[in-house]
Amino acid sequence: SRVVYMGEIESIKRSQKRVWLVVAIVLGAVVIDQIIKLYVATHFALGESREVFSWFWLCYVENNGMAFGIEWFSKLALTLFRLLAVGLLGWYIHTLLRKPETPTGFIVTIALIIAGALGNIIDCVFYGKLFGYADWFFGRVVDMFYFPLIRNSAGEVLFFRPVFNFADSCITCAVAVILLFYLKQLNGKEE
């Protein structure tokens, strides 16, 4: 048997805390995302919009493709790609958690990307069957947040037309933070 030093015990405790942080972020974000989506899908008619503020609306839109409705692949291929991406990101975060020098903030951003992807995967895998419009793996992603920030004098939206969801926000914010603060980690270099 070998002697365990206090530094090793502290390192193990820190590692365990970071694992629980990742679990909490992923579960919390997925639960919030699904609550919002299920509320909108069950309380709004498809295509319905409700003004919350002049610059923020809740809308019920279903997205069959990727971000901004882009459809490059078949629905099944896109869903399978998302599942593969989450698997790879899960492996990646597992390797990051084993390196004590990896900044916790970087780990948080990867956890948010995983959570966002999982939130949208749930829609694709289950919502078609749940709401009775498609088979497993062929569901559409529920989007609801709309920010018509800048309009012209005729009321037409000039800036920010996309409708998106909480999962998309998790991914977008995490990617922005990575690009602003963690490019070295993304490239495999430590600060």
Coordinates of N, CA, C and O in Angstrom, one line a residue:
S1 N 0.9 -1.2 0.0 CA 0.0 0.0 0.0 C 0.9 1.2 0.0 O 2.0 1.2 0.5
R2 N 0.4 2.3 -0.6 CA 1.2 3.5 -0.6 C 0.6 4.6 0.3 O -0.6 4.5 0.6
V3 N 1.4 5.5 0.6 CA 0.9 6.6 1.5 C 0.2 7.6 0.6 O 0.7 8.0 -0.5
V4 N -0.9 8.1 1.1 CA -1.7 9.1 0.3 C -1.4 10.4 1.0 O -1.6 10.6 2.2
Y5 N -0.9 11.4 0.3 CA -0.5 12.7 0.8 C -1.7 13.6 0.8 O -2.7 13.4 0.1
M6 N -1.6 14.6 1.7 CA -2.7 15.6 1.9 C -3.0 16.3 0.5 O -4.2 16.5 0.2
G7 N -2.0 16.5 -0.2 CA -2.2 17.2 -1.5 C -3.0 16.3 -2.5 O -3.8 16.8 -3.2
E8 N -2.8 15.0 -2.4 CA -3.5 14.1 -3.3 C -5.0 14.1 -2.9 O -5.9 14.0 -3.7
I9 N -5.2 14.1 -1.6 CA -6.6 14.1 -1.1 C -7.3 15.3 -1.5 O -8.5 15.3 -2.0
E10 N -6.7 16.5 -1.4 CA -7.3 17.7 -1.8 C -7.6 17.7 -3.3 O -8.6 18.2 -3.8
S11 N -6.6 17.1 -4.1 CA -6.8 17.0 -5.5 C -8.0 16.1 -5.9 O -8.8 16.4 -6.8
I12 N -8.2 15.0 -5.1 CA -9.3 14.1 -5.4 C -10.6 14.8 -5.0 O -11.6 14.7 -5.8
K13 N -10.6 15.5 -3.9 CA -11.8 16.3 -3.5 C -12.2 17.3 -4.5 O -13.4 17.5 -4.9
R14 N -11.2 18.0 -5.0 CA -11.5 19.1 -6.0 C -12.0 18.4 -7.3 O -13.0 18.9 -7.9
S15 N -11.5 17.3 -7.7 CA -11.9 16.6 -8.9 C -13.4 16.2 -8.7 O -14.2 16.3 -9.6
Q16 N -13.7 15.6 -7.5 CA -15.1 15.2 -7.3 C -16.0 16.4 -7.3 O -17.2 16.2 -7.8
K17 N -15.6 17.5 -6.8 CA -16.5 18.7 -6.8 C -16.8 19.1 -8.3 O -17.9 19.5 -8.6
R18 N -15.7 19.0 -9.1 CA -15.9 19.4 -10.5 C -16.8 18.5 -11.2 O -17.6 18.9 -12.1
V19 N -16.7 17.2 -10.9 CA -17.6 16.2 -11.5 C -19.1 16.5 -11.2 O -20.0 16.6 -12.0
W20 N -19.3 16.8 -9.9 CA -20.7 17.2 -9.4 C -21.1 18.5 -10.0 O -22.3 18.6 -10.3
L21 N -20.2 19.4 -10.2 CA -20.6 20.7 -10.9 C -21.1 20.4 -12.3 O -22.1 20.9 -12.8
V22 N -20.3 19.6 -13.0 CA -20.7 19.2 -14.4 C -22.1 18.5 -14.4 O -23.0 18.9 -15.2
V23 N -22.3 17.6 -13.5 CA -23.6 16.9 -13.5 C -24.7 17.9 -13.2 O -25.8 17.9 -13.8
A24 N -24.5 18.8 -12.2 CA -25.5 19.8 -11.8 C -25.8 20.7 -13.0 O -27.0 21.0 -13.3
I25 N -24.8 21.2 -13.7 CA -25.0 22.1 -14.9 C -25.8 21.4 -15.9 O -26.8 21.9 -16.5
V26 N -25.4 20.2 -16.3 CA -26.1 19.5 -17.4 C -27.5 19.2 -17.0 O -28.4 19.5 -17.8
L27 N -27.7 18.6 -15.9 CA -29.1 18.2 -15.4 C -29.9 19.5 -15.3 O -31.1 19.5 -15.7
G28 N -29.4 20.5 -14.6 CA -30.2 21.8 -14.4 C -30.6 22.4 -15.7 O -31.7 22.8 -15.9
A29 N -29.6 22.5 -16.6 CA -29.9 23.2 -17.9 C -30.9 22.4 -18.8 O -31.8 22.9 -19.4
V30 N -30.8 21.1 -18.8 CA -31.7 20.2 -19.5 C -33.1 20.3 -18.9 O -34.1 20.4 -19.7
V31 N -33.2 20.3 -17.6 CA -34.5 20.4 -17.0 C -35.2 21.7 -17.3 O -36.4 21.8 -17.7
I32 N -34.4 22.8 -17.1 CA -35.0 24.1 -17.4 C -35.4 24.2 -18.9 O -36.5 24.6 -19.2
D33 N -34.6 23.7 -19.8 CA -34.9 23.7 -21.2 C -36.2 22.9 -21.5 O -37.1 23.4 -22.2
Q34 N -36.3 21.8 -20.9 CA -37.5 20.9 -21.2 C -38.7 21.5 -20.6 O -39.8 21.4 -21.2
I35 N -38.6 22.1 -19.4 CA -39.8 22.7 -18.8 C -40.4 23.8 -19.7 O -41.6 23.9 -20.0
I36 N -39.5 24.7 -20.2 CA -39.9 25.8 -21.0 C -40.5 25.2 -22.3 O -41.6 25.7 -22.8
K37 N -39.8 24.3 -23.0 CA -40.3 23.7 -24.2 C -41.7 23.0 -24.1 O -42.6 23.2 -24.9
L38 N -41.8 22.2 -23.0 CA -43.1 21.6 -22.8 C -44.2 22.6 -22.5 O -45.4 22.4 -22.9
Y39 N -43.9 23.6 -21.7 CA -44.9 24.6 -21.5 C -45.4 25.3 -22.8 O -46.6 25.4 -23.0
V40 N -44.4 25.7 -23.6 CA -44.8 26.4 -24.8 C -45.5 25.4 -25.7 O -46.6 25.8 -26.3
A41 N -45.1 24.2 -25.9 CA -45.7 23.2 -26.8 C -47.2 22.9 -26.3 O -48.0 22.5 -27.1
T42 N -47.4 23.0 -25.0 CA -48.8 22.7 -24.5 C -49.7 23.9 -24.2 O -50.9 23.7 -24.0
H43 N -49.1 25.1 -24.2 CA -49.9 26.3 -23.9 C -50.0 27.3 -25.1 O -50.7 28.3 -25.0
F44 N -49.3 27.0 -26.2 CA -49.3 27.9 -27.3 C -49.8 27.1 -28.5 O -49.5 25.9 -28.6
A45 N -50.4 27.7 -29.5 CA -50.7 27.1 -30.8 C -49.5 27.2 -31.6 O -48.7 28.2 -31.5
L46 N -49.2 26.2 -32.5 CA -48.0 26.3 -33.3 C -48.1 27.6 -34.1 O -49.1 27.9 -34.8
G47 N -47.0 28.4 -34.1 CA -47.0 29.7 -34.8 C -47.5 30.9 -34.0 O -47.3 32.0 -34.4
E48 N -48.0 30.6 -32.8 CA -48.6 31.7 -31.9 C -47.4 32.5 -31.3 O -46.4 31.9 -30.9
S49 N -47.6 33.8 -31.2 CA -46.6 34.7 -30.6 C -47.3 35.5 -29.5 O -48.5 36.0 -29.7
R50 N -46.6 35.8 -28.4 CA -47.1 36.6 -27.4 C -46.0 37.6 -27.0 O -44.9 37.2 -26.7
E51 N -46.4 38.9 -26.9 CA -45.4 39.9 -26.6 C -45.3 39.9 -25.1 O -46.2 40.0 -24.3
V52 N -44.0 39.8 -24.6 CA -43.7 40.0 -23.2 C -43.3 41.4 -23.0 O -43.8 42.1 -22.1
F53 N -42.4 41.9 -23.8 CA -41.9 43.3 -23.8 C -41.9 43.7 -25.3 O -41.9 42.8 -26.2
S54 N -41.7 44.9 -25.7 CA -41.7 45.3 -27.1 C -40.5 44.6 -27.8 O -40.5 44.4 -29.0
W55 N -39.4 44.4 -27.0 CA -38.2 43.8 -27.5 C -38.1 42.3 -27.3 O -37.1 41.7 -27.6
F56 N -39.1 41.7 -26.6 CA -39.0 40.2 -26.3 C -40.4 39.6 -26.5 O -41.3 40.0 -25.9
W57 N -40.4 38.6 -27.3 CA -41.7 37.8 -27.5 C -41.4 36.3 -27.2 O -40.3 35.8 -27.4
L58 N -42.5 35.7 -26.8 CA -42.5 34.2 -26.8 C -43.3 33.7 -28.0 O -44.4 34.2 -28.2
C59 N -42.7 32.8 -28.8 CA -43.3 32.3 -30.0 C -43.2 30.8 -29.9 O -42.3 30.2 -29.4
Y60 N -44.2 30.1 -30.5 CA -44.1 28.6 -30.7 C -43.7 28.3 -32.1 O -44.5 28.4 -33.0
V61 N -42.5 27.9 -32.3 CA -42.0 27.6 -33.6 C -41.3 26.2 -33.5 O -40.7 25.9 -32.5
E62 N -41.5 25.3 -34.5 CA -40.8 24.1 -34.5 C -39.8 24.1 -35.6 O -40.1 24.4 -36.7
N63 N -38.5 23.7 -35.2 CA -37.4 23.8 -36.2 C -37.0 22.3 -36.6 O -36.7 21.5 -35.7
N64 N -37.1 22.0 -37.8 CA -36.8 20.7 -38.3 C -35.3 20.5 -38.6 O -34.8 19.4 -38.7
G65 N -34.5 21.6 -38.6 CA -33.1 21.5 -38.9 C -32.2 21.8 -37.8 O -32.5 21.6 -36.6
M66 N -31.1 22.5 -38.1 CA -30.2 23.0 -37.2 C -30.5 24.4 -36.8 O -31.6 24.9 -37.0
A67 N -29.5 25.1 -36.3 CA -29.7 26.5 -35.9 C -30.2 27.3 -37.0 O -29.8 27.1 -38.2
F68 N -31.1 28.2 -36.8 CA -31.7 29.1 -37.8 C -32.5 28.4 -38.8 O -32.7 28.9 -39.9
G69 N -32.9 27.1 -38.6 CA -33.7 26.3 -39.5 C -32.9 25.8 -40.7 O -33.5 25.2 -41.6
I70 N -31.6 25.8 -40.6 CA -30.7 25.3 -41.7 C -30.9 23.8 -41.8 O -30.9 23.1 -40.8
E71 N -31.2 23.2 -43.0 CA -31.4 21.8 -43.2 C -30.4 21.3 -44.2 O -30.6 21.3 -45.4
W72 N -29.2 20.8 -43.7 CA -28.2 20.3 -44.6 C -28.3 18.8 -44.8 O -27.8 18.2 -45.7
F73 N -28.8 18.1 -43.8 CA -28.8 16.6 -43.7 C -30.2 16.1 -43.5 O -31.1 16.9 -43.2
S74 N -30.4 14.8 -43.7 CA -31.7 14.3 -43.3 C -31.9 14.4 -41.8 O -31.0 14.5 -41.1
K75 N -33.2 14.3 -41.4 CA -33.5 14.5 -40.0 C -32.8 13.4 -39.2 O -32.3 13.7 -38.1
L76 N -32.9 12.2 -39.6 CA -32.2 11.1 -38.9 C -30.7 11.3 -38.8 O -30.1 11.1 -37.7
A77 N -30.1 11.7 -39.9 CA -28.6 11.9 -39.9 C -28.3 13.0 -38.9 O -27.3 12.9 -38.2
L78 N -29.1 14.1 -38.9 CA -28.8 15.2 -38.0 C -28.9 14.7 -36.5 O -28.1 15.0 -35.7
T79 N -30.0 13.9 -36.2 CA -30.2 13.4 -34.8 C -29.0 12.5 -34.4 O -28.5 12.6 -33.3
L80 N -28.6 11.6 -35.3 CA -27.5 10.7 -35.0 C -26.2 11.5 -34.9 O -25.4 11.2 -34.0
F81 N -26.0 12.5 -35.7 CA -24.8 13.4 -35.5 C -24.8 14.0 -34.2 O -23.8 14.1 -33.5
R82 N -25.9 14.6 -33.7 CA -26.0 15.2 -32.4 C -25.7 14.2 -31.3 O -25.0 14.5 -30.4
L83 N -26.2 13.0 -31.4 CA -25.9 12.0 -30.4 C -24.4 11.6 -30.4 O -23.8 11.5 -29.3
L84 N -23.8 11.5 -31.6 CA -22.3 11.3 -31.7 C -21.5 12.4 -31.1 O -20.6 12.2 -30.3
A85 N -22.0 13.7 -31.4 CA -21.3 14.8 -30.8 C -21.3 14.9 -29.3 O -20.3 15.2 -28.7
V86 N -22.5 14.6 -28.7 CA -22.6 14.6 -27.3 C -21.7 13.5 -26.7 O -21.1 13.7 -25.7
G87 N -21.7 12.3 -27.3 CA -20.8 11.3 -26.9 C -19.3 11.7 -26.9 O -18.6 11.5 -25.9
L88 N -18.9 12.3 -27.9 CA -17.5 12.8 -28.0 C -17.2 13.9 -27.0 O -16.2 14.0 -26.4
L89 N -18.2 14.8 -26.8 CA -18.0 15.9 -25.8 C -18.0 15.3 -24.4 O -17.3 15.8 -23.5
G90 N -18.8 14.2 -24.2 CA -18.7 13.5 -22.9 C -17.4 12.9 -22.6 O -16.8 13.1 -21.5
W91 N -16.8 12.3 -23.6 CA -15.4 11.8 -23.5 C -14.4 12.9 -23.3 O -13.6 12.8 -22.4
Y92 N -14.6 14.0 -24.0 CA -13.7 15.2 -23.9 C -13.8 15.7 -22.4 O -12.7 16.0 -21.8
I93 N -15.0 15.9 -21.9 CA -15.1 16.5 -20.6 C -14.5 15.6 -19.5 O -13.9 16.0 -18.5
H94 N -14.7 14.3 -19.8 CA -14.1 13.3 -18.9 C -12.6 13.4 -18.8 O -12.0 13.4 -17.7
T95 N -11.9 13.6 -20.0 CA -10.5 13.8 -20.0 C -10.1 15.1 -19.3 O -9.1 15.2 -18.7
L96 N -10.9 16.1 -19.5 CA -10.6 17.4 -18.9 C -10.7 17.3 -17.4 O -9.9 17.9 -16.7
L97 N -11.7 16.6 -16.9 CA -11.9 16.5 -15.4 C -10.7 15.7 -14.8 O -10.5 15.9 -13.6
R98 N -10.0 15.0 -15.5 CA -8.8 14.2 -15.0 C -7.6 15.1 -14.9 O -6.6 14.6 -14.4
K99 N -7.6 16.3 -15.5 CA -6.5 17.2 -15.5 C -6.7 18.3 -14.5 O -7.5 19.2 -14.8
P100 N -6.1 18.3 -13.4 CA -6.4 19.4 -12.4 C -6.0 20.8 -12.9 O -6.6 21.8 -12.4
E101 N -5.2 20.9 -13.9 CA -4.8 22.2 -14.4 C -5.8 22.8 -15.3 O -5.7 24.0 -15.6
T102 N -6.8 22.0 -15.7 CA -7.8 22.6 -16.6 C -8.7 23.6 -15.8 O -9.2 23.2 -14.8
P103 N -8.9 24.8 -16.3 CA -9.7 25.8 -15.6 C -11.1 25.3 -15.5 O -11.7 24.8 -16.4
T104 N -11.7 25.5 -14.3 CA -13.1 25.1 -14.0 C -14.0 25.8 -15.0 O -15.0 25.2 -15.5
G105 N -13.7 27.1 -15.3 CA -14.6 27.8 -16.2 C -14.7 27.2 -17.6 O -15.7 27.1 -18.2
F106 N -13.6 26.6 -18.1 CA -13.6 25.9 -19.4 C -14.4 24.6 -19.3 O -15.2 24.3 -20.2
I107 N -14.3 23.9 -18.2 CA -15.1 22.7 -18.0 C -16.6 23.1 -18.0 O -17.5 22.4 -18.5
V108 N -16.9 24.2 -17.3 CA -18.3 24.7 -17.3 C -18.9 25.0 -18.7 O -20.0 24.6 -19.0
T109 N -18.0 25.6 -19.5 CA -18.5 25.9 -20.9 C -18.8 24.6 -21.7 O -19.8 24.5 -22.4
I110 N -17.9 23.6 -21.5 CA -18.2 22.3 -22.2 C -19.4 21.7 -21.7 O -20.2 21.1 -22.4
A111 N -19.6 21.7 -20.4 CA -20.9 21.2 -19.8 C -22.1 21.9 -20.3 O -23.1 21.2 -20.6
L112 N -22.0 23.2 -20.5 CA -23.2 23.9 -21.1 C -23.4 23.5 -22.6 O -24.6 23.4 -23.0
I113 N -22.4 23.3 -23.3 CA -22.6 22.8 -24.7 C -23.2 21.4 -24.7 O -24.2 21.2 -25.5
I114 N -22.8 20.5 -23.8 CA -23.4 19.2 -23.7 C -24.9 19.3 -23.3 O -25.7 18.7 -23.9
A115 N -25.1 20.2 -22.3 CA -26.5 20.4 -21.9 C -27.4 20.9 -23.0 O -28.5 20.4 -23.2
G116 N -26.9 21.9 -23.8 CA -27.7 22.4 -24.9 C -28.0 21.4 -25.9 O -29.1 21.2 -26.5
A117 N -26.9 20.6 -26.3 CA -27.1 19.6 -27.3 C -28.1 18.5 -26.8 O -29.0 18.1 -27.6
L118 N -28.0 18.1 -25.5 CA -28.9 17.1 -25.0 C -30.4 17.6 -25.0 O -31.3 16.9 -25.3
G119 N -30.5 18.9 -24.7 CA -31.9 19.5 -24.7 C -32.5 19.4 -26.1 O -33.7 19.0 -26.2
N120 N -31.8 19.7 -27.1 CA -32.3 19.6 -28.5 C -32.4 18.1 -29.0 O -33.3 17.8 -29.7
I121 N -31.5 17.3 -28.5 CA -31.7 15.8 -28.8 C -33.0 15.3 -28.3 O -33.6 14.5 -28.9
I122 N -33.3 15.6 -27.1 CA -34.5 15.1 -26.5 C -35.7 15.5 -27.4 O -36.6 14.6 -27.6
D123 N -35.8 16.7 -27.9 CA -36.8 17.1 -28.8 C -36.9 16.2 -30.0 O -37.9 15.7 -30.4
C124 N -35.7 16.0 -30.6 CA -35.6 15.2 -31.9 C -36.0 13.8 -31.7 O -36.6 13.2 -32.5
V125 N -35.5 13.2 -30.6 CA -35.8 11.8 -30.3 C -37.2 11.5 -29.9 O -37.9 10.6 -30.4
F126 N -37.7 12.3 -29.0 CA -39.0 12.0 -28.3 C -40.2 12.8 -28.8 O -41.3 12.3 -28.7
Y127 N -40.1 14.1 -29.2 CA -41.2 15.0 -29.3 C -42.1 14.5 -30.5 O -43.3 14.7 -30.4
G128 N -41.6 14.0 -31.5 CA -42.4 13.5 -32.7 C -43.4 12.5 -32.2 O -44.6 12.5 -32.5
K129 N -42.9 11.5 -31.4 CA -43.8 10.5 -30.9 C -44.7 11.0 -29.8 O -45.9 10.7 -29.7
L130 N -44.1 11.8 -28.9 CA -44.9 12.4 -27.8 C -46.1 13.2 -28.3 O -47.2 13.1 -27.7
F131 N -45.9 14.0 -29.3 CA -46.9 14.9 -29.8 C -47.6 14.3 -31.0 O -48.5 15.0 -31.6
G132 N -47.2 13.1 -31.4 CA -48.0 12.4 -32.4 C -47.8 12.9 -33.9 O -48.7 12.6 -34.7
Y133 N -46.7 13.5 -34.2 CA -46.6 13.9 -35.6 C -45.4 13.2 -36.4 O -45.3 13.4 -37.6
A134 N -44.6 12.4 -35.7 CA -43.5 11.7 -36.3 C -43.1 10.5 -35.5 O -43.5 10.4 -34.3
D135 N -42.2 9.7 -36.1 CA -41.6 8.5 -35.3 C -40.5 9.0 -34.5 O -40.0 10.1 -34.5
W136 N -40.0 8.0 -33.7 CA -38.8 8.3 -32.8 C -37.7 8.8 -33.7 O -37.5 8.4 -34.9
F137 N -36.9 9.7 -33.2 CA -35.7 10.3 -33.9 C -36.1 11.3 -35.0 O -35.2 11.8 -35.7
F138 N -37.3 11.6 -35.2 CA -37.7 12.5 -36.3 C -38.5 13.7 -35.8 O -39.2 14.4 -36.5
G139 N -38.4 14.0 -34.5 CA -39.1 15.1 -33.9 C -38.4 16.4 -34.3 O -37.3 16.5 -34.8
R140 N -39.2 17.5 -34.1 CA -38.7 18.9 -34.3 C -38.3 19.6 -33.0 O -38.9 19.3 -32.0
V141 N -37.3 20.4 -33.1 CA -36.9 21.2 -31.9 C -37.8 22.3 -31.7 O -38.2 23.1 -32.6
V142 N -38.3 22.5 -30.5 CA -39.2 23.6 -30.1 C -38.4 24.9 -29.8 O -37.4 24.8 -29.0
D143 N -38.7 25.9 -30.5 CA -38.0 27.2 -30.3 C -39.1 28.2 -29.8 O -40.3 28.1 -30.2
M144 N -38.7 29.2 -29.0 CA -39.7 30.1 -28.4 C -39.2 31.6 -28.2 O -40.0 32.4 -28.1
F145 N -37.9 31.8 -28.0 CA -37.4 33.1 -27.7 C -37.2 34.0 -29.0 O -36.5 33.6 -29.9
Y146 N -37.8 35.1 -29.0 CA -37.7 36.0 -30.1 C -37.4 37.4 -29.6 O -38.2 38.0 -28.8
F147 N -36.4 38.0 -30.1 CA -36.0 39.4 -29.7 C -35.9 40.3 -30.9 O -34.8 40.5 -31.5
P148 N -37.0 40.9 -31.3 CA -37.0 41.8 -32.5 C -36.5 43.2 -32.0 O -37.2 44.1 -31.7
L149 N -35.2 43.3 -31.9 CA -34.5 44.4 -31.2 C -34.6 45.7 -32.0 O -34.8 46.8 -31.4
I150 N -34.5 45.7 -33.3 CA -34.5 46.9 -34.1 C -35.5 46.8 -35.2 O -35.5 45.9 -36.0
R151 N -36.4 47.8 -35.2 CA -37.4 47.8 -36.2 C -37.4 49.2 -37.0 O -36.9 50.2 -36.5
N152 N -37.8 49.1 -38.2 CA -37.9 50.4 -39.0 C -39.2 51.1 -38.7 O -40.0 50.6 -37.9
S153 N -39.5 52.2 -39.3 CA -40.7 53.0 -39.0 C -42.0 52.3 -39.4 O -43.0 52.5 -38.8
A154 N -41.9 51.3 -40.3 CA -43.1 50.5 -40.7 C -43.3 49.3 -39.7 O -44.3 48.6 -39.9
G155 N -42.4 49.1 -38.7 CA -42.6 48.0 -37.8 C -41.9 46.7 -38.2 O -42.0 45.7 -37.5
E156 N -41.2 46.7 -39.4 CA -40.5 45.5 -39.8 C -39.2 45.3 -39.0 O -38.5 46.3 -38.7
V157 N -39.0 44.1 -38.6 CA -37.8 43.8 -37.8 C -36.5 43.9 -38.7 O -36.5 43.2 -39.8
L158 N -35.6 44.7 -38.3 CA -34.4 44.9 -39.1 C -33.2 44.1 -38.5 O -32.3 43.7 -39.2
F159 N -33.3 43.9 -37.1 CA -32.2 43.1 -36.5 C -32.7 42.1 -35.5 O -33.6 42.4 -34.7
F160 N -32.2 41.0 -35.7 CA -32.4 39.8 -34.9 C -33.8 39.1 -35.0 O -34.7 39.2 -34.2
R161 N -33.9 38.4 -36.1 CA -35.1 37.7 -36.5 C -35.1 36.2 -36.0 O -36.2 35.7 -35.9
P162 N -34.0 35.6 -35.6 CA -34.1 34.2 -35.3 C -34.9 34.0 -34.0 O -35.0 34.8 -33.1
V163 N -35.6 32.8 -34.0 CA -36.3 32.3 -32.8 C -35.5 31.1 -32.3 O -35.1 30.3 -33.1
F164 N -35.2 31.1 -31.0 CA -34.3 30.1 -30.5 C -34.8 29.6 -29.1 O -35.9 30.1 -28.7
N165 N -34.1 28.7 -28.5 CA -34.6 28.1 -27.2 C -33.5 28.2 -26.2 O -32.4 28.7 -26.5
F166 N -33.8 27.7 -25.0 CA -32.8 27.8 -23.9 C -31.6 27.0 -24.2 O -30.4 27.4 -23.9
A167 N -31.8 25.8 -24.8 CA -30.6 24.9 -25.1 C -29.7 25.6 -26.1 O -28.5 25.6 -25.9
D168 N -30.3 26.3 -27.1 CA -29.4 27.1 -28.1 C -28.6 28.1 -27.3 O -27.5 28.4 -27.6
S169 N -29.3 28.8 -26.3 CA -28.6 29.8 -25.6 C -27.4 29.3 -24.8 O -26.4 29.9 -24.7
C170 N -27.6 28.1 -24.2 CA -26.5 27.5 -23.5 C -25.3 27.3 -24.4 O -24.2 27.6 -24.0
I171 N -25.6 26.7 -25.6 CA -24.5 26.5 -26.5 C -23.8 27.8 -27.0 O -22.6 27.9 -27.0
T172 N -24.6 28.7 -27.4 CA -24.1 30.0 -27.9 C -23.3 30.7 -26.9 O -22.2 31.2 -27.2
C173 N -23.8 30.8 -25.7 CA -23.1 31.5 -24.6 C -21.8 30.8 -24.3 O -20.7 31.5 -24.1
A174 N -21.8 29.5 -24.2 CA -20.6 28.7 -23.9 C -19.5 28.9 -25.0 O -18.4 29.1 -24.7
V175 N -20.0 28.9 -26.3 CA -19.0 29.0 -27.4 C -18.4 30.4 -27.4 O -17.2 30.6 -27.6
A176 N -19.2 31.4 -27.1 CA -18.7 32.8 -27.0 C -17.7 33.0 -25.9 O -16.6 33.6 -26.1
V177 N -18.0 32.4 -24.7 CA -17.0 32.4 -23.6 C -15.7 31.7 -24.0 O -14.6 32.2 -23.7
I178 N -15.8 30.5 -24.7 CA -14.6 29.8 -25.1 C -13.8 30.7 -26.0 O -12.6 30.8 -25.9
L179 N -14.5 31.3 -27.0 CA -13.7 32.1 -28.0 C -13.1 33.4 -27.3 O -12.0 33.8 -27.7
L180 N -13.7 33.9 -26.3 CA -13.2 35.1 -25.6 C -12.1 34.8 -24.6 O -11.2 35.5 -24.5
F181 N -12.2 33.6 -23.9 CA -11.4 33.4 -22.8 C -10.6 32.1 -22.8 O -9.6 31.9 -22.0
Y182 N -11.0 31.1 -23.6 CA -10.4 29.8 -23.5 C -9.8 29.2 -24.8 O -9.8 27.9 -24.9
L183 N -9.4 30.0 -25.7 CA -8.9 29.4 -26.9 C -7.6 28.5 -26.7 O -7.4 27.6 -27.4
K184 N -6.8 28.9 -25.7 CA -5.6 28.1 -25.4 C -6.0 26.7 -25.0 O -5.4 25.7 -25.4
Q185 N -7.1 26.5 -24.1 CA -7.5 25.2 -23.7 C -8.1 24.4 -24.9 O -7.9 23.2 -25.1
L186 N -8.8 25.1 -25.8 CA -9.4 24.5 -26.9 C -8.3 24.0 -27.9 O -8.5 22.9 -28.5
N187 N -7.2 24.6 -27.9 CA -6.1 24.2 -28.8 C -5.2 23.2 -28.1 O -4.2 22.8 -28.6
G188 N -5.5 22.9 -26.8 CA -4.7 21.9 -26.1 C -3.5 22.5 -25.4 O -2.7 21.7 -24.9
K189 N -3.5 23.8 -25.3 CA -2.4 24.4 -24.6 C -2.9 24.9 -23.2 O -4.0 25.4 -23.1
E190 N -2.0 24.9 -22.3 CA -2.4 25.4 -20.9 C -1.9 26.8 -20.7 O -0.9 27.1 -21.4
E191 N -2.5 27.6 -19.9 CA -2.1 28.9 -19.7 C -0.8 29.0 -18.8 O -0.6 28.1 -18.0

